[in-house]
mmCIF file of C-alpha atoms in Angstrom:
data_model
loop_
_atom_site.group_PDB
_atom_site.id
_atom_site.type_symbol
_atom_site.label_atom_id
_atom_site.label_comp_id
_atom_site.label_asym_id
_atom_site.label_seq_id
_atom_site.Cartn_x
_atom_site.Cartn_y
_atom_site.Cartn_z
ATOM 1 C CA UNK A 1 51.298 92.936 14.805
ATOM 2 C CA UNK A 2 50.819 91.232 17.940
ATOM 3 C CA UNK A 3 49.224 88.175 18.048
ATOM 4 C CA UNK A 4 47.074 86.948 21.466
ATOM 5 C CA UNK A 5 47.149 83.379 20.967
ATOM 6 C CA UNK A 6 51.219 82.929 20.180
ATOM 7 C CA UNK A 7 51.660 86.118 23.132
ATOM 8 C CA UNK A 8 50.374 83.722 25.622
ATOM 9 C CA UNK A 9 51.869 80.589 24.435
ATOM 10 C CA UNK A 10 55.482 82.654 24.300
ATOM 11 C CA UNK A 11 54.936 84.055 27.687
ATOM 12 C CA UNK A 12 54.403 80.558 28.994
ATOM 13 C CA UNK A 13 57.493 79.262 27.688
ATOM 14 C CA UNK A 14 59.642 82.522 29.044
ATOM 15 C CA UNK A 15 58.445 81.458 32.547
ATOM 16 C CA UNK A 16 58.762 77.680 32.486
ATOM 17 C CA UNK A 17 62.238 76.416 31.138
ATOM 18 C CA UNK A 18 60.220 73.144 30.824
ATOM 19 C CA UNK A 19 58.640 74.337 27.678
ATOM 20 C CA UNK A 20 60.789 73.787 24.537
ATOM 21 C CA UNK A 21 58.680 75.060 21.581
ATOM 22 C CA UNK A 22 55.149 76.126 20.817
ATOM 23 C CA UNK A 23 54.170 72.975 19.671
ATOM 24 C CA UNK A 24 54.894 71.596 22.980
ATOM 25 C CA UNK A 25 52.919 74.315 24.821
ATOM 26 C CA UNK A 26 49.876 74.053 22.669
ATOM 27 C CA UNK A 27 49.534 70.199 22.644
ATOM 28 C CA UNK A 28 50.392 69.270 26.465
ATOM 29 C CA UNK A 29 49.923 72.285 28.560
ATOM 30 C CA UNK A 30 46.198 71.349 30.964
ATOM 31 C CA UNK A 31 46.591 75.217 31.943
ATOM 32 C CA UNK A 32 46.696 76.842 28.653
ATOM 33 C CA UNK A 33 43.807 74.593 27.833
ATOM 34 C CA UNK A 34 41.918 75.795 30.584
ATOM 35 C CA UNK A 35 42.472 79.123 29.743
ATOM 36 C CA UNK A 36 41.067 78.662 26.625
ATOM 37 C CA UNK A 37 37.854 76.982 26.951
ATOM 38 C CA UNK A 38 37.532 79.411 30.003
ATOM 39 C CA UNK A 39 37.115 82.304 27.516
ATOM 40 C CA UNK A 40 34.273 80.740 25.549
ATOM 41 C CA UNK A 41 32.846 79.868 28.780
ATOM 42 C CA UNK A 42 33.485 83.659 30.017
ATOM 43 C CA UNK A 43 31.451 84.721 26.727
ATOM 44 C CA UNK A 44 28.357 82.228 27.094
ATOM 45 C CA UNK A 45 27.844 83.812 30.481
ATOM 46 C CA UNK A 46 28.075 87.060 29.840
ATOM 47 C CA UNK A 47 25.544 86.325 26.588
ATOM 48 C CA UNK A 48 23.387 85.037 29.315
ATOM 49 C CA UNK A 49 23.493 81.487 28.907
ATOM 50 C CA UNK A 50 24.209 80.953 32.195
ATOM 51 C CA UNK A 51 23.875 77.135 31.719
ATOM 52 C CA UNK A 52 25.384 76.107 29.250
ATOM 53 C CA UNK A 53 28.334 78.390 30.365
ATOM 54 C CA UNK A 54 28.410 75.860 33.272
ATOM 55 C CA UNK A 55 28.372 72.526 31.402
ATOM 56 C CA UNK A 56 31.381 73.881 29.351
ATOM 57 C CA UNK A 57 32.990 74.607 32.427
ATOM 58 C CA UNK A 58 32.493 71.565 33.872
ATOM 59 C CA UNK A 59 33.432 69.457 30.731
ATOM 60 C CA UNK A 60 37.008 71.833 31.306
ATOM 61 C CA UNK A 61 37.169 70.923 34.518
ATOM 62 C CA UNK A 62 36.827 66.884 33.446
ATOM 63 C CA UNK A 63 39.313 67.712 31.022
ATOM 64 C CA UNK A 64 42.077 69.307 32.953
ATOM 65 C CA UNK A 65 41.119 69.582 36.645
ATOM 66 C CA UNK A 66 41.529 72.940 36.533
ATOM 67 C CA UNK A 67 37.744 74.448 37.897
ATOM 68 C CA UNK A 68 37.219 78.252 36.709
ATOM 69 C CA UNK A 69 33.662 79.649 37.065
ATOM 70 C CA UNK A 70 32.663 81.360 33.618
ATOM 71 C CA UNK A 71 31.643 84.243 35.754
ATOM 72 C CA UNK A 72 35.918 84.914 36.641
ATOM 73 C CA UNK A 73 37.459 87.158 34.919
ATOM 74 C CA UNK A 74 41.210 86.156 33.969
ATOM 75 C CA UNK A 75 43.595 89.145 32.065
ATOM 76 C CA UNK A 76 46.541 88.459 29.403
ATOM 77 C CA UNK A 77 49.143 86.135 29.885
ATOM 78 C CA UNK A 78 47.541 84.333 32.593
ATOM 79 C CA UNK A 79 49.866 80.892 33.175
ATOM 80 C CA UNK A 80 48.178 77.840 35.062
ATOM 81 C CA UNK A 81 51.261 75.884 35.904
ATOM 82 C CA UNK A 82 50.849 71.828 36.475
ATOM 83 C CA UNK A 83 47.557 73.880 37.170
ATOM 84 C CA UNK A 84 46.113 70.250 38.520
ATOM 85 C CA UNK A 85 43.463 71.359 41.062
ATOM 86 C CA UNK A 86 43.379 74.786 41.012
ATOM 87 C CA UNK A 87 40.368 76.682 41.669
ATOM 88 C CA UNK A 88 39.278 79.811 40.743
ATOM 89 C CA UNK A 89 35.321 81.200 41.822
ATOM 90 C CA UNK A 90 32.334 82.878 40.594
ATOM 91 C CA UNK A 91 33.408 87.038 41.531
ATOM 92 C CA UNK A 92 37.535 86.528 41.420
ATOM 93 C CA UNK A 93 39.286 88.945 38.742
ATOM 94 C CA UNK A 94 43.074 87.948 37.816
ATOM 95 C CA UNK A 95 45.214 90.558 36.381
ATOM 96 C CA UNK A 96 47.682 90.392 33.121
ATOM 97 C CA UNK A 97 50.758 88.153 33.720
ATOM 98 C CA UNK A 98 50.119 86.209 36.830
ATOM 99 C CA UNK A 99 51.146 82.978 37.249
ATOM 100 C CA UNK A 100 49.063 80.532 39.615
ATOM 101 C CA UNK A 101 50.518 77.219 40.371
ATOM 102 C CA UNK A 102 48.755 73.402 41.086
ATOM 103 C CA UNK A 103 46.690 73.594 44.130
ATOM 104 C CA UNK A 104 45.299 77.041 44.561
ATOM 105 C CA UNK A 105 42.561 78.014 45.361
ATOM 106 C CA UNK A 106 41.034 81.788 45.020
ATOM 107 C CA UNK A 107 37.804 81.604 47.037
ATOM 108 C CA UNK A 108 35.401 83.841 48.625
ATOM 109 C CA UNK A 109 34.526 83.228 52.592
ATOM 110 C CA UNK A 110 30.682 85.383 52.187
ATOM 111 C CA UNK A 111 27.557 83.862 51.630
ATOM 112 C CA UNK A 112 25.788 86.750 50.419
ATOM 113 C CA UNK A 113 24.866 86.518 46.364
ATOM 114 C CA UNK A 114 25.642 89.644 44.140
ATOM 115 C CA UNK A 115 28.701 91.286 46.721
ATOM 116 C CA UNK A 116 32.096 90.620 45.453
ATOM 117 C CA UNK A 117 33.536 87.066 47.596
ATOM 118 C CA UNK A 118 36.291 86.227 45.782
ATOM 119 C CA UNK A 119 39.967 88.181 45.340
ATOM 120 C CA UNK A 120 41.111 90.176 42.716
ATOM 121 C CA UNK A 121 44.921 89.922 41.774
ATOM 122 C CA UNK A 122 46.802 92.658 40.290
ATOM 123 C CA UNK A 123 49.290 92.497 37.554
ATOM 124 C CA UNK A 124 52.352 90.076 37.316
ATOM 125 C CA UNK A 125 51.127 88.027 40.786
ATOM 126 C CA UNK A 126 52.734 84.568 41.876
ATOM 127 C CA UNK A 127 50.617 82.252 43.744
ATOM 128 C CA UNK A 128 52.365 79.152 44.938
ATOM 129 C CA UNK A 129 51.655 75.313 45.098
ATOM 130 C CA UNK A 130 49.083 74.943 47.519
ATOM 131 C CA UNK A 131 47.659 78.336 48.911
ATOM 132 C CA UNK A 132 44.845 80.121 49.718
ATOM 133 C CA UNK A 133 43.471 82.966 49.088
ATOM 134 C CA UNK A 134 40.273 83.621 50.576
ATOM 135 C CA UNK A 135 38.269 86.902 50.748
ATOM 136 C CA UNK A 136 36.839 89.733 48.559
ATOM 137 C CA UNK A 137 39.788 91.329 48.459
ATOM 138 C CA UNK A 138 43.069 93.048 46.317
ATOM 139 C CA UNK A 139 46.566 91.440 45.728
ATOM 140 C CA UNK A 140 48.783 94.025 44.534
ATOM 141 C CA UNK A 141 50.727 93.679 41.829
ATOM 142 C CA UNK A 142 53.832 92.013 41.244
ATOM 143 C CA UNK A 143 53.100 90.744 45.176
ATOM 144 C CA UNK A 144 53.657 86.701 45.589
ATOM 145 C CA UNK A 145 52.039 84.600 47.957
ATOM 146 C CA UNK A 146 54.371 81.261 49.114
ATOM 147 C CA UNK A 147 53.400 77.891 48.893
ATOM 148 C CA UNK A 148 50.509 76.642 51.576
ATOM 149 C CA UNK A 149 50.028 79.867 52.891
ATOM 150 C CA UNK A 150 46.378 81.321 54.005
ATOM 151 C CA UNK A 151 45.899 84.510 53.007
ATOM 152 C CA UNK A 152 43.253 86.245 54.230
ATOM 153 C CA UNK A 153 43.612 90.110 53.887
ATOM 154 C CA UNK A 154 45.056 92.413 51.323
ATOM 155 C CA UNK A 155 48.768 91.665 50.206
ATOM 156 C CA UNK A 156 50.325 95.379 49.195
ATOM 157 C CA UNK A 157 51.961 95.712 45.201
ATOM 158 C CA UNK A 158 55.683 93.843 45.510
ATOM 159 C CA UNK A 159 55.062 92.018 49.040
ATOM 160 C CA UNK A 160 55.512 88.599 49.716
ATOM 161 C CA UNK A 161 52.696 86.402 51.696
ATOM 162 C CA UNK A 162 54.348 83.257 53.551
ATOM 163 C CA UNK A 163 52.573 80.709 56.612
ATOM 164 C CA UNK A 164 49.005 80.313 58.104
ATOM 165 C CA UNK A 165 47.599 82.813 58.301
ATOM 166 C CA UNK A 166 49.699 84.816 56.080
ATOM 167 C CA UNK A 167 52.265 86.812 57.324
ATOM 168 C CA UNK A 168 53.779 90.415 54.735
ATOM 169 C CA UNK A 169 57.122 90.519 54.148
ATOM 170 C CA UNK A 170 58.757 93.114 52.006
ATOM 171 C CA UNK A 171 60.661 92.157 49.709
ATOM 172 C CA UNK A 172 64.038 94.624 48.376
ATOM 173 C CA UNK A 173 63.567 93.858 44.299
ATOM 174 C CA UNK A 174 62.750 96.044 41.661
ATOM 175 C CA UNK A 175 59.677 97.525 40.876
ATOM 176 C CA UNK A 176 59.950 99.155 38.073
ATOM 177 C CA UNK A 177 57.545 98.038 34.921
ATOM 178 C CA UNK A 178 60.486 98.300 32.418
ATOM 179 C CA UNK A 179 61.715 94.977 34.562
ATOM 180 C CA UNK A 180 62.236 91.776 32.006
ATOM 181 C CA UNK A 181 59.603 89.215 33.017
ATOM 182 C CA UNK A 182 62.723 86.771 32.971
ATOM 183 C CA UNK A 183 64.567 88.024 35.123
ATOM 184 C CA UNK A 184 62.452 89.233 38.162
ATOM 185 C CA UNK A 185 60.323 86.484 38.030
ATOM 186 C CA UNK A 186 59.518 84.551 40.837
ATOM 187 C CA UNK A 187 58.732 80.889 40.656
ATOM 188 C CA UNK A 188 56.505 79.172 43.341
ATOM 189 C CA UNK A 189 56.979 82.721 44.932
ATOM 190 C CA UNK A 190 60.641 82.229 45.976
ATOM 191 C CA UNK A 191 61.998 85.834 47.382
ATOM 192 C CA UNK A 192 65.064 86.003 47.965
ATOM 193 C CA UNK A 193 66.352 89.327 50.510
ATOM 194 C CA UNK A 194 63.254 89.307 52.698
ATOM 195 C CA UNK A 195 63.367 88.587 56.624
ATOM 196 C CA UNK A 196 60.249 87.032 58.439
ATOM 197 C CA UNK A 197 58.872 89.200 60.654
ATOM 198 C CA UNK A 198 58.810 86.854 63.677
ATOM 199 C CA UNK A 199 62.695 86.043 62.893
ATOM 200 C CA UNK A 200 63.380 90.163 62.912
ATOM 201 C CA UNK A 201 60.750 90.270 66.408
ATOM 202 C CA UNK A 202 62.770 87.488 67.742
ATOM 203 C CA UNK A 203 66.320 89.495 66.583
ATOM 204 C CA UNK A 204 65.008 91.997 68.399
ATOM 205 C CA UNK A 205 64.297 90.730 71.848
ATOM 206 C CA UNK A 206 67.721 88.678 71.432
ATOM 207 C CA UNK A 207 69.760 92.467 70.631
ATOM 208 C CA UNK A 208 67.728 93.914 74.154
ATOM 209 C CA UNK A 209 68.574 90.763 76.235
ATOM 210 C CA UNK A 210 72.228 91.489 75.216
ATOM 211 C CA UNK A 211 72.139 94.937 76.215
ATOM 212 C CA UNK A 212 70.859 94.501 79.641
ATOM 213 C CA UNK A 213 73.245 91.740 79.749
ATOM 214 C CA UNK A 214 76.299 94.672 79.530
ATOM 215 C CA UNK A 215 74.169 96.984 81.386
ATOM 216 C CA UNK A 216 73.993 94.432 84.148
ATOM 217 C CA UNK A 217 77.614 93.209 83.709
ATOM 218 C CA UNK A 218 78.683 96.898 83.986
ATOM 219 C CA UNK A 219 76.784 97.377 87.608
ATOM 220 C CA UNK A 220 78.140 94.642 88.892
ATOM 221 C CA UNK A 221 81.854 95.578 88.722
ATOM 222 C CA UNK A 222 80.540 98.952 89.584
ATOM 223 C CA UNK A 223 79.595 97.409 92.641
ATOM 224 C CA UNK A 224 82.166 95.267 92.876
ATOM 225 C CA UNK A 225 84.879 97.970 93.034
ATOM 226 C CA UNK A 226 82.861 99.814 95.403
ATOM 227 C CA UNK A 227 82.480 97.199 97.743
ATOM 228 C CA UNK A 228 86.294 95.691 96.797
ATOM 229 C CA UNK A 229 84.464 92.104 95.939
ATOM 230 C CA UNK A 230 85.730 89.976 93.432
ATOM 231 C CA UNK A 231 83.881 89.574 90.125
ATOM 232 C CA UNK A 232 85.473 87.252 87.954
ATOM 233 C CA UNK A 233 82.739 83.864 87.888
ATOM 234 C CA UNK A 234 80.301 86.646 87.301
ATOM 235 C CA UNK A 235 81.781 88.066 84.511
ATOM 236 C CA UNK A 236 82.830 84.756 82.907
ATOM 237 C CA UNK A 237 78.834 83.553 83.098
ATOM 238 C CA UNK A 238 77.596 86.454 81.331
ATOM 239 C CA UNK A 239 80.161 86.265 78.528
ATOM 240 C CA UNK A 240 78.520 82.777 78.327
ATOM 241 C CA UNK A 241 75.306 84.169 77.784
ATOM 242 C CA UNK A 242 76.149 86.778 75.519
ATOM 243 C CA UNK A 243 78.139 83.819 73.113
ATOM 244 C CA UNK A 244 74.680 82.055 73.539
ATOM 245 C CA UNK A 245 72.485 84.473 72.389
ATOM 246 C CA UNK A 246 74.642 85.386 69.416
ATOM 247 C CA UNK A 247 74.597 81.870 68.518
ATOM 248 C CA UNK A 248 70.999 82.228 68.317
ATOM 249 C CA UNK A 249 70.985 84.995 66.646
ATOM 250 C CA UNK A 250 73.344 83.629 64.087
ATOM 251 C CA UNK A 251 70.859 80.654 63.080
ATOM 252 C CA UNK A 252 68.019 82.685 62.827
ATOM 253 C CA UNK A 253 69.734 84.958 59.982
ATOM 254 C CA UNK A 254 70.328 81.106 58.289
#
């Protein structure tokens, strides 16, 4: 029979090869803790005692500066890691399995009370050290969202969220929900066969310039024969440019 408590406590230690035992996990892990008194919290507000929902909060926050609203609602799994200013408000809904890391904050960017502010993140999400993630709206799951970055609008199931304000990759890993949590997972939202989009724009341009380069080239000792001129600086300049630009793009696949 499954048990909750050690489920947690053993995914914890499958994602972080920091943790050694259980003992370890239950005794000096701030996030876990949080976790915890975040439930009782989560239950005194619902109950309707709105207040004293709050002071517990804010005695967990004391205790591990870690700040979750009682009115969040976090799934299974959940792992706060270093968790050390993390912040999670009032209308945000975390799915089974994510892992948030120190530094986060989930927060809503409306002023109206009653609408939903704050994100919701699907199943098996990585937020990084650092980021943001500010709006009412859905992180897909399995998607991961890079240290420091700003994200501001909805991050499709598998993608990857990196710089300010967020930029989507797309990342080529497996999907499938048979995957071992070992050995897809993706700490501080590392993802490893993705290209930045502005790298792949800048690819681009570099791949044009290079064919009107040739096209150009080509002309010229069309004209050049027609017109019996030499065309051998010419030539040699634009082979210059071409070694250039595939320099460049050499570095920007590094």
């Amino acid at each position: 029979m499954s048990n909750p408590l050690f489920d947690q406590v053993d995914s914890i230690i499958a994602r972080d090869p920091a943790a050694r035992n259980r003992l370890e996990v239950i005794t000096c892990y701030q996030g876990l803790h949080a976790v915890w008194l975040h439930r009782i919290s989560h239950f005194l507000w619902n109950l309707g005692l709105k207040w004293l929902a709050r002071v517990l909060s804010m005695f967990a926050r004391f205790f591990t500066g870690i700040e979750i609203h009682p009115g969040a609602k976090i799934g299974r799994r959940v792992f706060l890691d270093h968790g050390l200013g993390i912040v999670i408000g009032e209308t945000t809904e975390i799915g089974d399995d994510c892992t948030i890391y120190q530094g986060v904050t989930l927060g809503g960017t409306s002023l109206y009370k009653g609408v939903k502010r704050h994100p919701t993140l699907g199943k098996g999400v990585v937020v990084s050290a650092g980021a943001k993630v500010l709006g009412g709206f859905t992180v897909g799951d399995g998607a991961r969202v890079g240290s420091n970055a700003v994200v501001l609008k909805e991050i499709p199931a598998g993608a990857t969220a990196v710089g300010i304000p967020a930029r989507i990759l797309h990342p080529d890993l497996p999907q499938s929900p048979d995957s071992k949590t070992k050995e897809y997972f993706s700490a501080y939202g590392v993802t490893p066969n993705v290209d930045d989009p502005v790298s792949m724009a800048l690819k681009g341009l570099i791949d044009a310039t290079i064919e009107q380069e040739a096209k150009i080239a080509a002309l010229e000792q069309a004209l050049a024969k027609l017109s019996n001129t030499p065309t051998g600086p010419d030539a040699e300049g634009s082979s210059d440019t071409k070694r250039d630009l595939d320099a460049i793009k050499q570095w920007l696949r590094e």
